[in-house]
Amino acid sequence: MLRQYELVERVRSYDPEADEDLINRAYVFSVQKHGSQKRASGDPYFSHPIEVAGLMTDLKLDQQTIVTALLHDTVEDTLTTTDEIEKLFGADIARLVDGVTKLSKIEAQTDNERAAENLRKFLLAMSDDIRVLLVKLADRLHNMRTLHFIKSEEKRRRIAHETMDIYAPLAERIGMYEYMREMQLLAFSHLEPEAYETITGRLNAIKEGDDGQVHKIARSLEKALAAGGLAAQVNGREKHPYSIWRKMQERHVSFEQLTDIMAFRVITDNSAECYRALGILHQKWKTVPGRFKDYISTPKRNGYQSLHTTIMHGNNMRVEIQIRSERMHRDNEYGLAAHWAYKQGGGPDGQAGWIRDLIEILDHAEDAEELLENTKLAMYQDRIFSFTPKGALLQMPRGSTTVDFAYAVHTDLGNQAVGAKVNGRHVPLRTQLTNGDVVEILKSDGQEPQPGWLSFVITGKARAAIRRFVRHKERDEIVEIGTKLYDEIVERLPGKIGKKAMKAALKRLDMVDEDELMIAIGTRELSDREVMEALMPGSVNDNDDDREWPEQDRAISIKGLTPGVAFDLAECCHPVPGDRIVGLRRSGENVEVHAIDCLKLADGVDADWVDLSWGMETDGAAARLMVVLHNKPGTLAEMAGIFGFHNANILRLRMTNRDAPFHTFEVDLEVHNVHHLMRILSALRASEAIAQAERL
């Protein structure tokens, strides 16, 4: 375990300006908070965050990342809070620690490949600061190094699976091949112990029996390059045991049949020398056709750059060679972490270096999909990942609401949604979700989609389902209101008609069925006169004046119809149940309902007026009030108290005028009927806090 002064010296070795006091305080804080906690190995628990901090110094990361590594388990495993860390170490470190804590709370769902990929995406999306992800990967790597101390084989295998499925690919995704290889090797040893022992045993036997063959080949490559005027570093190694096992599985071959067990790496000063080295080696030895790849001019999607080739060396031995510059080697081993490392003579390159790297990569993207893939972390910044109560992971666009989530689970759940809980707390349906939210949708068989949901849902599935329902409901309600108007029209005919009259009328009007006729009546595509004439030819003469025209003799009930679907309540007068109402019917539009004394009715000369009624026991509408309050403390609260006492819900409250003695408010209030509204107005007028209260 690193001692306190050793950790500080490591950081100061590459960042002489680092805050020594900050690192010391974080070290002591971590030791004190974890106290007597023990790991499965028997070591003090605080040894783990200290070792993770050590891994961060290997990457030459900034002091905030080192401190985050020291503190990363304090919020999750001790009584420490994020607020306490912010107070002691600053907002930036508190944000990073909170990010690592959130990642640590995510339990892997590796039942299938898709779930694992979703979680990898989720982890990326949560890591809006790359340093959060780097600490998490180092945390997992150190846990894997000590995995053998866990007694339960089942738990060891679960953690190893999680590492193989989630964290190793995640390290590869951001180009940290060094971490990826070690994670894979450690996970492989627990998941396939027999295969691991066999392959490592064979590799050790080759190493002992090759009489220094790897060293000899490396020296011969180095000499050939030097003879060509190029000084380069050549390293030889056996292939990674997990990589060998995977090739054996994919190619269905035995260990003896593999010809590329050894690999060599040539490190040059720059990319131009990489191509020079390639030319020298290809001149000296024969190449294996189809085994050359140029990842310098065309990097891999995670930014990996290198030249790959295979030559026939000595006694027709296949030798795989990677050629790269020093910078490429650093970037290939540590990926995005390399861009956070301290540069010679300066501070951390940070996100700016990463962005510059991305710009270079994006220049080579061939299509939109590859372009997105190349943006690494950024590709998930417009997505959020939320969980169902059972732990299933859903991926949705950023800005999605609980209603979008409900429709993402199932259309029926979205249609029946009446409320939602996010992280156990009741929230409005329009609440926007964030990464990591656990969402429970409350439903009712009697609920149905509301037209108002279209104002806040953003996913195509939700919008399509709501619109489809609203269209069907709108059609049904227009048919219903058209049927009521039809029945009233029939009563005004000079005589009774039979069933045959309907069939004949449909034929005369060139319509398919009764529903089409009712929709035409409800939307005023047909006038009352045209309907009468179609049902009973000769019942209406063009010469009839208004005195001879049979007037509507009973009101049409709008009970059971939905405001905003078949009819609209006028915004100018805000009619409520109990008001005398009339409807303005214009061609192709919903019926517009007004109070009988509405001043705007004078504008409806071009519309067909329809006498309407609310129907028995119709309940609920929005009334608009103008309330003038005395400019004194507590008057607004008294007004709200009156509304609450009378069980009226405030839908909207807006101050329209403000002068020294008075404040004027416009209030939209949900009331049962006109009698309910009158009681509220009487109570307002009786209050000393209120100077005036009127209905608008």
XYZ file of C-alpha atoms in Angstrom:
696
model
C 0.000 0.000 0.000
C 1.272 3.464 -0.886
C 2.220 5.615 2.052
C 1.038 9.182 2.268
C 4.366 10.806 1.352
C 4.887 8.293 -1.490
C 1.576 9.225 -3.104
C 2.361 12.939 -2.831
C 5.830 12.396 -4.335
C 4.324 10.501 -7.286
C 1.982 13.386 -8.077
C 4.686 16.036 -7.578
C 6.992 14.120 -9.938
C 4.859 15.076 -12.928
C 2.998 18.078 -11.469
C 5.314 20.152 -9.262
C 2.511 22.689 -8.746
C 0.091 20.135 -7.213
C -1.580 21.107 -3.928
C 0.235 18.856 -1.441
C -2.050 19.883 1.415
C -5.178 18.916 -0.560
C -3.853 15.415 -1.275
C -2.706 14.939 2.337
C -6.094 15.999 3.690
C -7.910 13.614 1.316
C -5.574 10.743 2.288
C -6.183 11.289 6.032
C -9.932 11.816 5.502
C -10.253 8.487 3.610
C -8.287 6.595 6.296
C -10.390 8.100 9.103
C -13.766 7.563 7.435
C -13.125 3.926 6.444
C -11.668 3.337 9.907
C -11.719 -0.323 10.895
C -13.500 -1.566 7.746
C -11.810 -4.626 6.225
C -11.579 -6.060 2.737
C -12.033 -9.744 1.893
C -8.220 -10.058 1.908
C -8.121 -8.919 5.525
C -6.389 -5.664 4.578
C -7.760 -2.355 5.902
C -10.449 -1.080 3.524
C -8.686 2.266 3.051
C -5.877 0.429 1.240
C -8.248 0.081 -1.750
C -8.886 3.803 -2.472
C -5.176 4.492 -1.884
C -4.198 1.864 -4.484
C -6.780 3.286 -6.923
C -5.188 6.708 -6.423
C -1.836 5.067 -7.192
C -3.227 3.773 -10.490
C -4.303 7.330 -11.312
C -0.745 8.566 -10.727
C 0.494 5.928 -13.194
C -1.664 7.744 -15.764
C -0.250 11.099 -14.561
C -3.705 12.483 -13.892
C -4.488 15.830 -12.249
C -4.810 16.346 -8.502
C -8.631 16.487 -8.598
C -8.681 12.964 -10.027
C -6.187 11.709 -7.406
C -8.317 13.157 -4.587
C -11.484 11.713 -6.183
C -9.841 8.277 -6.213
C -8.981 8.617 -2.495
C -12.559 9.617 -1.637
C -14.515 7.554 -4.191
C -15.970 5.050 -1.693
C -16.589 7.393 1.245
C -20.122 8.432 0.220
C -21.212 4.869 -0.617
C -19.556 2.959 2.248
C -19.396 5.464 5.117
C -21.647 8.146 6.640
C -19.961 10.860 4.563
C -22.226 13.020 2.370
C -21.549 14.790 -0.918
C -22.230 18.117 0.819
C -19.495 17.352 3.359
C -17.005 16.593 0.583
C -17.953 19.804 -1.221
C -17.399 21.803 1.955
C -13.982 20.235 2.633
C -12.609 19.686 -0.880
C -14.579 21.911 -3.258
C -17.473 21.587 -5.727
C -15.405 20.059 -8.554
C -14.176 17.121 -6.470
C -17.636 16.643 -4.921
C -19.119 16.409 -8.429
C -16.533 13.818 -9.470
C -17.030 11.730 -6.313
C -20.798 11.884 -6.783
C -20.364 10.674 -10.368
C -18.256 7.675 -9.298
C -20.752 6.886 -6.518
C -23.629 6.816 -9.001
C -21.709 4.467 -11.287
C -20.951 2.175 -8.340
C -24.644 1.851 -7.516
C -25.421 0.377 -10.907
C -25.730 -3.393 -10.776
C -24.790 -5.247 -13.937
C -27.472 -6.966 -15.957
C -25.433 -9.358 -18.035
C -28.187 -11.878 -18.779
C -27.743 -11.119 -22.441
C -25.470 -9.157 -24.712
C -27.991 -6.393 -25.308
C -28.374 -5.677 -21.594
C -24.587 -5.526 -21.233
C -24.276 -3.118 -24.166
C -27.034 -0.926 -22.733
C -25.184 -0.736 -19.437
C -21.936 0.185 -21.169
C -23.785 2.998 -22.922
C -25.345 4.030 -19.626
C -21.970 4.193 -17.913
C -20.656 6.353 -20.738
C -23.655 8.653 -20.543
C -23.228 9.029 -16.773
C -19.578 9.950 -17.253
C -20.010 13.454 -18.611
C -16.523 14.056 -17.184
C -14.095 11.418 -18.462
C -12.264 11.431 -15.109
C -15.293 9.822 -13.439
C -15.003 6.878 -15.815
C -11.234 6.604 -15.364
C -11.574 6.345 -11.576
C -14.327 3.748 -11.978
C -12.201 1.629 -14.321
C -9.216 1.829 -11.945
C -11.536 0.885 -9.073
C -12.685 -2.200 -11.003
C -9.116 -3.126 -12.004
C -7.908 -3.103 -8.397
C -10.952 -5.115 -7.299
C -10.123 -7.694 -9.970
C -6.527 -7.913 -8.697
C -7.863 -8.920 -5.281
C -10.814 -11.009 -6.502
C -9.178 -14.297 -5.465
C -9.645 -13.362 -1.798
C -13.442 -13.657 -2.099
C -14.448 -17.084 -0.784
C -17.720 -17.502 -2.725
C -17.012 -18.978 -6.166
C -20.416 -17.832 -7.405
C -19.676 -14.225 -6.424
C -16.194 -14.395 -8.019
C -17.700 -15.658 -11.281
C -20.430 -12.992 -11.238
C -17.884 -10.182 -10.783
C -15.612 -11.707 -13.443
C -18.547 -11.951 -15.900
C -19.460 -8.349 -15.157
C -15.869 -7.275 -15.814
C -15.636 -9.251 -19.054
C -19.010 -8.056 -20.361
C -19.052 -4.452 -19.129
C -15.772 -2.972 -17.965
C -13.196 -4.548 -20.300
C -15.205 -3.531 -23.432
C -15.714 -0.111 -21.842
C -11.941 0.280 -21.413
C -11.511 -0.783 -25.042
C -14.207 1.685 -26.150
C -12.181 4.601 -24.812
C -8.876 3.118 -26.009
C -7.424 1.955 -22.652
C -5.966 -1.309 -23.954
C -3.629 -1.777 -20.965
C -6.598 -1.839 -18.578
C -8.642 -3.944 -21.002
C -5.989 -6.653 -21.312
C -5.400 -6.966 -17.567
C -9.136 -7.054 -16.812
C -9.671 -9.732 -19.464
C -6.763 -11.794 -18.177
C -7.949 -11.672 -14.552
C -11.591 -12.375 -15.493
C -10.486 -15.225 -17.791
C -8.577 -16.881 -14.924
C -11.801 -17.055 -12.861
C -14.246 -17.894 -15.643
C -12.163 -20.556 -17.440
C -9.567 -21.657 -14.861
C -8.622 -24.873 -16.686
C -8.121 -23.153 -20.046
C -6.182 -20.358 -18.311
C -3.834 -22.830 -16.607
C -3.313 -24.809 -19.828
C -2.532 -21.788 -22.029
C -0.289 -20.030 -19.493
C 1.505 -23.334 -18.914
C 2.123 -23.753 -22.667
C 3.332 -20.153 -22.965
C 5.756 -20.618 -20.059
C 7.064 -23.834 -21.649
C 7.658 -22.014 -24.940
C 9.432 -19.189 -23.118
C 11.708 -21.635 -21.269
C 12.411 -23.818 -24.304
C 12.888 -21.229 -27.024
C 16.463 -20.558 -25.995
C 15.876 -16.801 -26.041
C 14.146 -16.924 -29.428
C 11.918 -13.892 -28.731
C 14.967 -11.852 -27.743
C 16.887 -13.010 -30.843
C 14.061 -12.058 -33.225
C 13.711 -8.656 -31.552
C 17.456 -8.001 -31.932
C 17.406 -9.044 -35.602
C 14.509 -6.648 -36.295
C 16.354 -3.876 -34.466
C 19.568 -4.511 -36.477
C 17.664 -4.475 -39.778
C 16.108 -1.111 -38.892
C 19.469 0.294 -37.761
C 21.065 -0.859 -41.037
C 18.354 1.094 -42.844
C 19.319 4.216 -40.886
C 16.444 4.094 -38.397
C 16.875 3.919 -34.614
C 13.804 2.293 -33.098
C 12.899 0.355 -29.964
C 11.731 -3.255 -30.544
C 9.945 -5.317 -27.884
C 8.852 -8.935 -28.200
C 6.180 -10.731 -26.200
C 3.911 -13.735 -26.215
C 0.310 -13.056 -27.103
C -2.219 -12.365 -24.357
C -3.592 -15.713 -22.945
C -7.208 -14.572 -23.299
C -6.544 -13.418 -26.878
C -5.062 -16.853 -27.692
C -8.040 -18.666 -26.144
C -10.505 -16.480 -28.065
C -8.736 -17.208 -31.362
C -8.794 -20.925 -30.566
C -12.561 -20.671 -29.969
C -13.267 -18.565 -33.067
C -11.092 -20.574 -35.474
C -11.810 -23.986 -33.869
C -8.093 -24.807 -33.768
C -5.746 -26.226 -31.129
C -2.944 -24.301 -29.434
C -0.345 -26.023 -31.659
C -2.136 -24.874 -34.823
C -1.836 -21.180 -33.922
C 1.010 -19.587 -35.841
C 0.917 -16.068 -34.403
C 1.565 -16.656 -30.709
C 4.492 -14.218 -30.644
C 4.145 -10.513 -31.409
C 6.672 -7.691 -31.694
C 6.241 -3.960 -31.299
C 8.384 -1.340 -33.035
C 8.333 2.120 -31.400
C 9.541 5.076 -33.498
C 9.730 8.838 -32.935
C 6.956 9.884 -35.346
C 4.455 8.609 -37.905
C 6.783 9.218 -40.892
C 9.332 6.851 -39.324
C 6.580 4.232 -38.905
C 6.256 3.994 -42.682
C 10.060 3.981 -43.091
C 10.296 1.068 -40.641
C 7.579 -0.784 -42.537
C 9.464 -0.387 -45.818
C 12.749 -1.626 -44.287
C 11.120 -4.739 -42.775
C 9.203 -5.575 -45.956
C 12.400 -5.319 -47.984
C 14.264 -7.610 -45.589
C 11.627 -10.351 -45.125
C 8.676 -11.714 -47.110
C 5.247 -10.575 -45.994
C 2.162 -12.710 -45.393
C -0.486 -11.601 -47.942
C -3.653 -10.052 -46.497
C -2.075 -9.417 -43.086
C -1.197 -5.725 -43.523
C -3.417 -3.052 -41.938
C -2.831 0.685 -41.795
C -4.541 2.081 -38.687
C -2.476 5.288 -38.858
C -4.155 6.733 -41.943
C -7.455 5.090 -40.919
C -7.627 4.844 -37.108
C -9.971 2.457 -35.336
C -13.202 3.925 -34.016
C -11.725 4.434 -30.560
C -8.717 6.345 -31.949
C -6.270 3.425 -32.030
C -3.367 4.060 -34.451
C -0.664 1.602 -35.568
C 0.658 -0.317 -38.575
C 0.087 -4.079 -38.450
C 2.004 -6.542 -40.610
C 3.112 -10.182 -40.523
C 6.459 -11.375 -41.971
C 8.053 -14.776 -42.548
C 11.147 -14.751 -40.294
C 13.975 -17.287 -40.217
C 12.705 -20.829 -40.796
C 9.383 -19.656 -42.241
C 8.189 -18.556 -38.796
C 5.273 -16.126 -38.872
C 6.053 -13.000 -36.857
C 3.367 -10.399 -36.189
C 4.662 -6.812 -35.917
C 2.994 -3.592 -34.748
C 4.706 -0.317 -35.703
C 3.758 2.908 -33.935
C 5.169 6.193 -32.656
C 5.747 7.016 -28.979
C 2.646 9.212 -28.926
C 0.523 6.515 -30.579
C 1.798 3.932 -28.103
C 0.856 6.111 -25.134
C -2.559 6.883 -26.591
C -3.185 3.250 -27.578
C -2.370 1.910 -24.118
C -4.251 4.517 -22.090
C -6.696 6.000 -24.603
C -8.590 9.040 -23.388
C -6.661 8.882 -20.108
C -3.535 9.857 -22.039
C -5.182 13.184 -22.883
C -5.606 13.955 -19.202
C -1.954 13.225 -18.467
C 0.299 16.174 -17.665
C 2.343 17.278 -20.663
C 5.986 18.269 -20.441
C 6.200 21.869 -19.237
C 2.461 22.449 -18.873
C -0.776 21.556 -17.148
C -3.349 18.923 -18.082
C -4.410 18.860 -21.703
C -7.824 17.675 -20.535
C -10.944 17.736 -22.639
C -9.309 20.061 -25.201
C -6.823 17.359 -26.212
C -9.590 14.789 -26.411
C -11.632 17.061 -28.653
C -8.640 17.680 -30.938
C -8.135 13.937 -31.165
C -11.803 13.477 -32.071
C -11.572 16.065 -34.829
C -8.708 14.099 -36.402
C -10.676 10.853 -36.188
C -13.875 12.376 -37.562
C -12.042 13.422 -40.717
C -11.927 9.726 -41.654
C -15.560 8.829 -40.896
C -17.267 7.261 -43.911
C -20.913 7.559 -42.870
C -23.190 9.052 -40.226
C -23.206 5.911 -38.086
C -19.426 5.735 -37.996
C -19.297 9.450 -37.274
C -21.451 8.943 -34.186
C -19.414 5.950 -33.061
C -16.215 7.971 -33.349
C -17.453 10.608 -30.937
C -16.944 8.108 -28.093
C -18.451 9.624 -24.963
C -20.240 12.380 -26.853
C -22.313 9.864 -28.797
C -24.432 9.245 -25.699
C -24.767 12.806 -24.462
C -28.180 13.146 -26.115
C -29.487 9.956 -24.491
C -30.657 9.115 -20.991
C -30.894 5.678 -19.414
C -33.576 4.883 -16.838
C -34.635 1.739 -15.035
C -37.970 0.016 -14.429
C -38.647 -1.086 -10.803
C -37.520 -4.614 -11.815
C -34.165 -3.307 -13.089
C -34.741 -3.374 -16.861
C -32.796 -0.605 -18.604
C -34.478 1.708 -21.131
C -32.605 4.089 -23.439
C -34.465 7.249 -24.498
C -33.742 10.712 -25.896
C -32.644 13.376 -23.419
C -35.677 15.385 -22.308
C -37.971 12.338 -22.170
C -40.755 12.458 -19.584
C -42.428 9.784 -17.474
C -45.107 9.454 -20.173
C -42.414 8.759 -22.793
C -41.009 6.136 -20.409
C -44.450 4.520 -19.979
C -44.938 4.207 -23.738
C -41.381 2.873 -24.106
C -42.313 0.021 -21.743
C -45.652 -0.756 -23.433
C -48.311 1.192 -25.320
C -51.065 -0.010 -22.970
C -49.095 1.236 -19.937
C -48.743 4.646 -21.576
C -52.440 4.807 -22.410
C -53.424 4.011 -18.801
C -50.845 6.179 -17.004
C -52.294 8.336 -14.218
C -49.121 9.145 -12.280
C -45.474 8.261 -11.764
C -42.878 7.696 -9.083
C -39.259 8.581 -9.808
C -36.762 7.153 -7.319
C -39.691 6.409 -4.993
C -41.103 9.950 -5.049
C -44.408 10.992 -6.666
C -43.845 13.393 -9.568
C -46.023 15.004 -12.287
C -46.343 13.091 -15.559
C -44.544 15.896 -17.417
C -41.393 15.416 -15.251
C -38.255 15.019 -17.378
C -36.052 12.040 -16.512
C -32.315 12.009 -15.835
C -29.690 9.289 -16.063
C -30.115 6.520 -13.515
C -33.727 7.305 -12.512
C -35.835 4.357 -11.369
C -39.317 4.991 -12.779
C -42.566 3.379 -11.656
C -45.695 4.189 -13.686
C -49.044 4.251 -11.863
C -51.957 3.179 -14.052
C -55.731 2.913 -14.012
C -58.032 0.933 -16.288
C -60.317 3.965 -16.509
C -57.570 6.318 -17.748
C -56.993 7.205 -21.369
C -54.417 9.382 -23.175
C -54.924 13.126 -22.832
C -54.502 15.549 -25.766
C -52.459 17.803 -23.456
C -49.716 15.161 -23.246
C -48.690 16.083 -26.781
C -47.336 19.370 -25.437
C -44.534 17.662 -23.483
C -43.832 14.147 -24.808
C -40.875 13.936 -27.222
C -40.530 10.299 -28.346
C -42.068 9.233 -31.638
C -43.736 6.190 -30.077
C -45.520 8.263 -27.428
C -46.629 10.978 -29.859
C -47.890 8.433 -32.387
C -49.859 6.481 -29.768
C -51.445 9.622 -28.275
C -52.322 11.067 -31.683
C -53.791 7.750 -32.794
C -55.999 7.603 -29.703
C -56.985 11.284 -29.978
C -57.881 10.810 -33.665
C -60.102 7.839 -32.866
C -61.659 9.611 -29.887
C -62.164 12.771 -31.924
C -63.886 10.776 -34.650
C -66.108 8.992 -32.110
C -67.059 12.246 -30.380
C -67.723 14.089 -33.645
C -69.952 11.155 -34.659
C -71.713 11.478 -31.277
C -72.278 15.237 -31.525
C -73.295 14.831 -35.174
C -75.828 12.167 -34.119
C -77.332 14.537 -31.529
C -77.571 17.300 -34.144
C -79.073 14.815 -36.640
C -81.766 13.737 -34.154
C -82.641 17.378 -33.523
C -82.791 18.085 -37.279
C -85.117 15.108 -37.822
C -87.507 16.505 -35.200
C -87.800 19.702 -37.250
C -88.876 17.877 -40.428
C -92.545 18.431 -41.410
C -93.234 14.703 -41.125
C -91.886 11.462 -39.728
C -89.350 9.394 -41.689
C -88.509 5.692 -41.717
C -85.268 3.672 -41.997
C -85.359 3.786 -45.782
C -85.022 7.579 -45.672
C -81.499 7.283 -44.210
C -80.346 4.903 -46.980
C -81.818 7.162 -49.632
C -80.202 10.234 -48.069
C -76.770 8.559 -48.038
C -77.182 7.713 -51.715
C -78.225 11.276 -52.601
C -75.262 12.704 -50.636
C -72.847 10.115 -52.100
C -71.764 8.868 -48.659
C -70.677 5.378 -47.591
C -72.316 4.993 -44.179
C -74.106 6.762 -41.347
C -70.855 7.650 -39.540
C -69.685 9.639 -42.553
C -72.975 11.549 -42.514
C -72.731 12.246 -38.762
C -69.143 13.538 -39.156
C -70.278 15.833 -41.980
C -73.076 17.180 -39.752
C -70.787 17.521 -36.683
C -68.157 19.473 -38.636
C -70.755 21.460 -40.586
C -69.645 20.162 -43.955
C -73.408 19.830 -44.516
C -75.879 22.492 -43.454
C -79.134 21.617 -41.674
C -81.086 22.483 -44.849
C -78.995 20.084 -46.978
C -79.584 17.263 -44.463
C -83.344 17.942 -44.367
C -83.569 17.999 -48.155
C -81.609 14.746 -48.447
C -83.854 13.001 -45.884
C -87.138 14.425 -47.172
C -86.913 15.985 -50.641
C -89.088 19.095 -50.920
C -89.136 19.765 -47.182
C -87.037 22.914 -47.684
C -87.511 25.513 -50.389
C -84.792 27.899 -51.441
C -87.340 30.692 -51.236
C -88.063 30.075 -47.541
C -87.187 33.123 -45.479
C -86.042 33.022 -41.869
C -89.580 33.381 -40.501
C -90.670 30.152 -42.171
C -87.442 28.299 -41.277
C -88.058 25.787 -38.455
C -85.907 26.867 -35.485
C -84.027 24.551 -33.122
C -86.523 23.700 -30.393
C -84.269 21.833 -27.915
C -80.677 22.255 -26.759
C -78.000 19.760 -27.729
C -76.309 18.187 -24.691
C -72.505 18.106 -24.642
C -72.333 15.810 -21.624
C -69.845 12.972 -22.092
C -67.848 14.817 -24.729
C -64.264 15.917 -24.086
C -63.221 19.588 -24.278
C -60.611 19.983 -26.989
C -61.807 16.938 -28.948
C -65.328 17.381 -30.352
C -65.803 20.902 -28.968
C -63.686 23.739 -27.563
C -64.545 25.904 -24.570
C -64.023 29.497 -25.699
C -61.030 31.271 -24.142
C -62.817 34.619 -24.216
C -65.589 33.799 -21.730
C -64.549 30.506 -20.058
C -68.041 28.979 -19.720
C -68.627 26.595 -16.795
C -71.466 24.111 -16.127
C -74.595 26.063 -15.218
C -73.955 28.902 -17.680
C -76.376 29.255 -20.570
C -74.283 28.274 -23.606
C -74.426 28.349 -27.389
C -72.138 26.813 -29.982
C -70.629 28.334 -33.088
C -70.273 25.707 -35.807
C -67.934 26.465 -38.709
C -67.082 24.134 -41.566
C -64.232 21.732 -40.745
C -63.781 22.988 -37.146
C -64.824 21.845 -33.685
C -67.937 23.398 -32.169
C -66.859 26.510 -30.203
C -68.809 26.844 -26.932
C -69.555 30.348 -25.555
C -71.531 31.716 -22.645
C -74.710 33.335 -23.940
C -73.599 36.807 -22.803
C -70.110 36.591 -24.355
C -69.197 39.759 -26.234
C -67.268 37.744 -28.830
C -70.458 36.112 -30.104
C -70.921 39.167 -32.298
C -67.944 37.929 -34.330
C -69.737 34.681 -35.129
C -72.019 35.974 -37.889
C -70.395 33.598 -40.378
C -71.069 30.553 -38.176
C -74.064 28.333 -37.595
C -75.406 28.939 -34.060
C -76.390 25.840 -32.108
C -78.319 25.907 -28.825
C -76.317 23.746 -26.384
C -76.765 22.450 -22.860
C -74.290 20.960 -20.401
C -76.430 17.906 -19.712
C -77.434 16.621 -16.298
C -74.678 16.495 -13.653
C -71.930 17.758 -15.966
C -69.020 18.583 -13.672
C -65.818 20.578 -13.980
C -64.457 23.440 -16.088
C -61.963 26.301 -15.827
C -63.242 29.765 -14.883
C -61.179 32.934 -15.125
C -61.271 35.551 -12.371
C -59.830 39.008 -11.895
C -58.877 39.582 -8.231
C -57.495 42.874 -6.854
C -55.538 42.451 -3.590
C -54.459 45.071 -1.096
C -50.674 45.428 -1.223
C -50.036 43.935 2.218
C -48.149 40.853 3.459
C -50.342 37.754 3.575
C -53.105 38.857 1.181
C -52.020 36.431 -1.566
C -51.955 33.614 0.983
C -55.469 34.537 2.144
C -56.775 34.412 -1.428
C -55.171 30.993 -1.958
C -56.643 29.868 1.365
C -60.159 30.783 0.192
C -59.654 28.744 -2.981
C -58.384 25.797 -0.959
C -61.243 26.008 1.566
C -63.735 25.757 -1.300
C -61.852 22.845 -2.955
C -61.003 24.829 -6.068
C -57.712 24.127 -7.808
C -55.593 26.985 -9.190
C -54.626 26.217 -12.803
C -52.862 29.510 -13.546
C -51.984 32.637 -11.586
C -50.624 35.791 -13.248
C -50.068 39.309 -11.948
C -51.463 41.722 -14.549
C -51.028 45.061 -12.772
C -49.021 46.414 -9.865
C -49.324 49.827 -8.260
C -48.609 51.144 -4.773
C -51.800 50.152 -2.893
C -53.086 47.259 -5.044
C -51.967 44.178 -6.968
C -54.220 42.768 -9.702
C -54.148 39.040 -10.480
C -55.702 36.948 -13.230
C -56.594 33.478 -11.930
C -57.706 30.379 -13.856
C -59.645 28.272 -11.387
C -60.955 24.717 -11.694
C -64.579 24.696 -10.443
C -67.463 22.209 -10.493
C -70.172 24.544 -11.841
C -71.430 28.123 -11.826
C -72.914 27.773 -8.298
C -69.520 26.644 -6.973
C -67.942 29.665 -8.703
C -70.476 32.099 -7.196
C -69.759 30.832 -3.660
C -66.031 31.424 -4.207
C -66.641 34.947 -5.554
C -68.838 35.755 -2.537
C -66.115 34.568 -0.143
C -63.488 36.635 -1.957
C -65.616 39.797 -1.832
C -66.228 39.300 1.883
C -62.507 39.194 2.677
C -60.766 42.353 3.930
C -57.619 41.310 2.027
C -59.419 41.592 -1.313
C -60.522 44.887 -2.842
C -62.345 43.459 -5.843
C -63.204 40.054 -7.381
C -64.917 39.609 -10.740
C -65.426 36.867 -13.278
C -63.838 37.479 -16.678
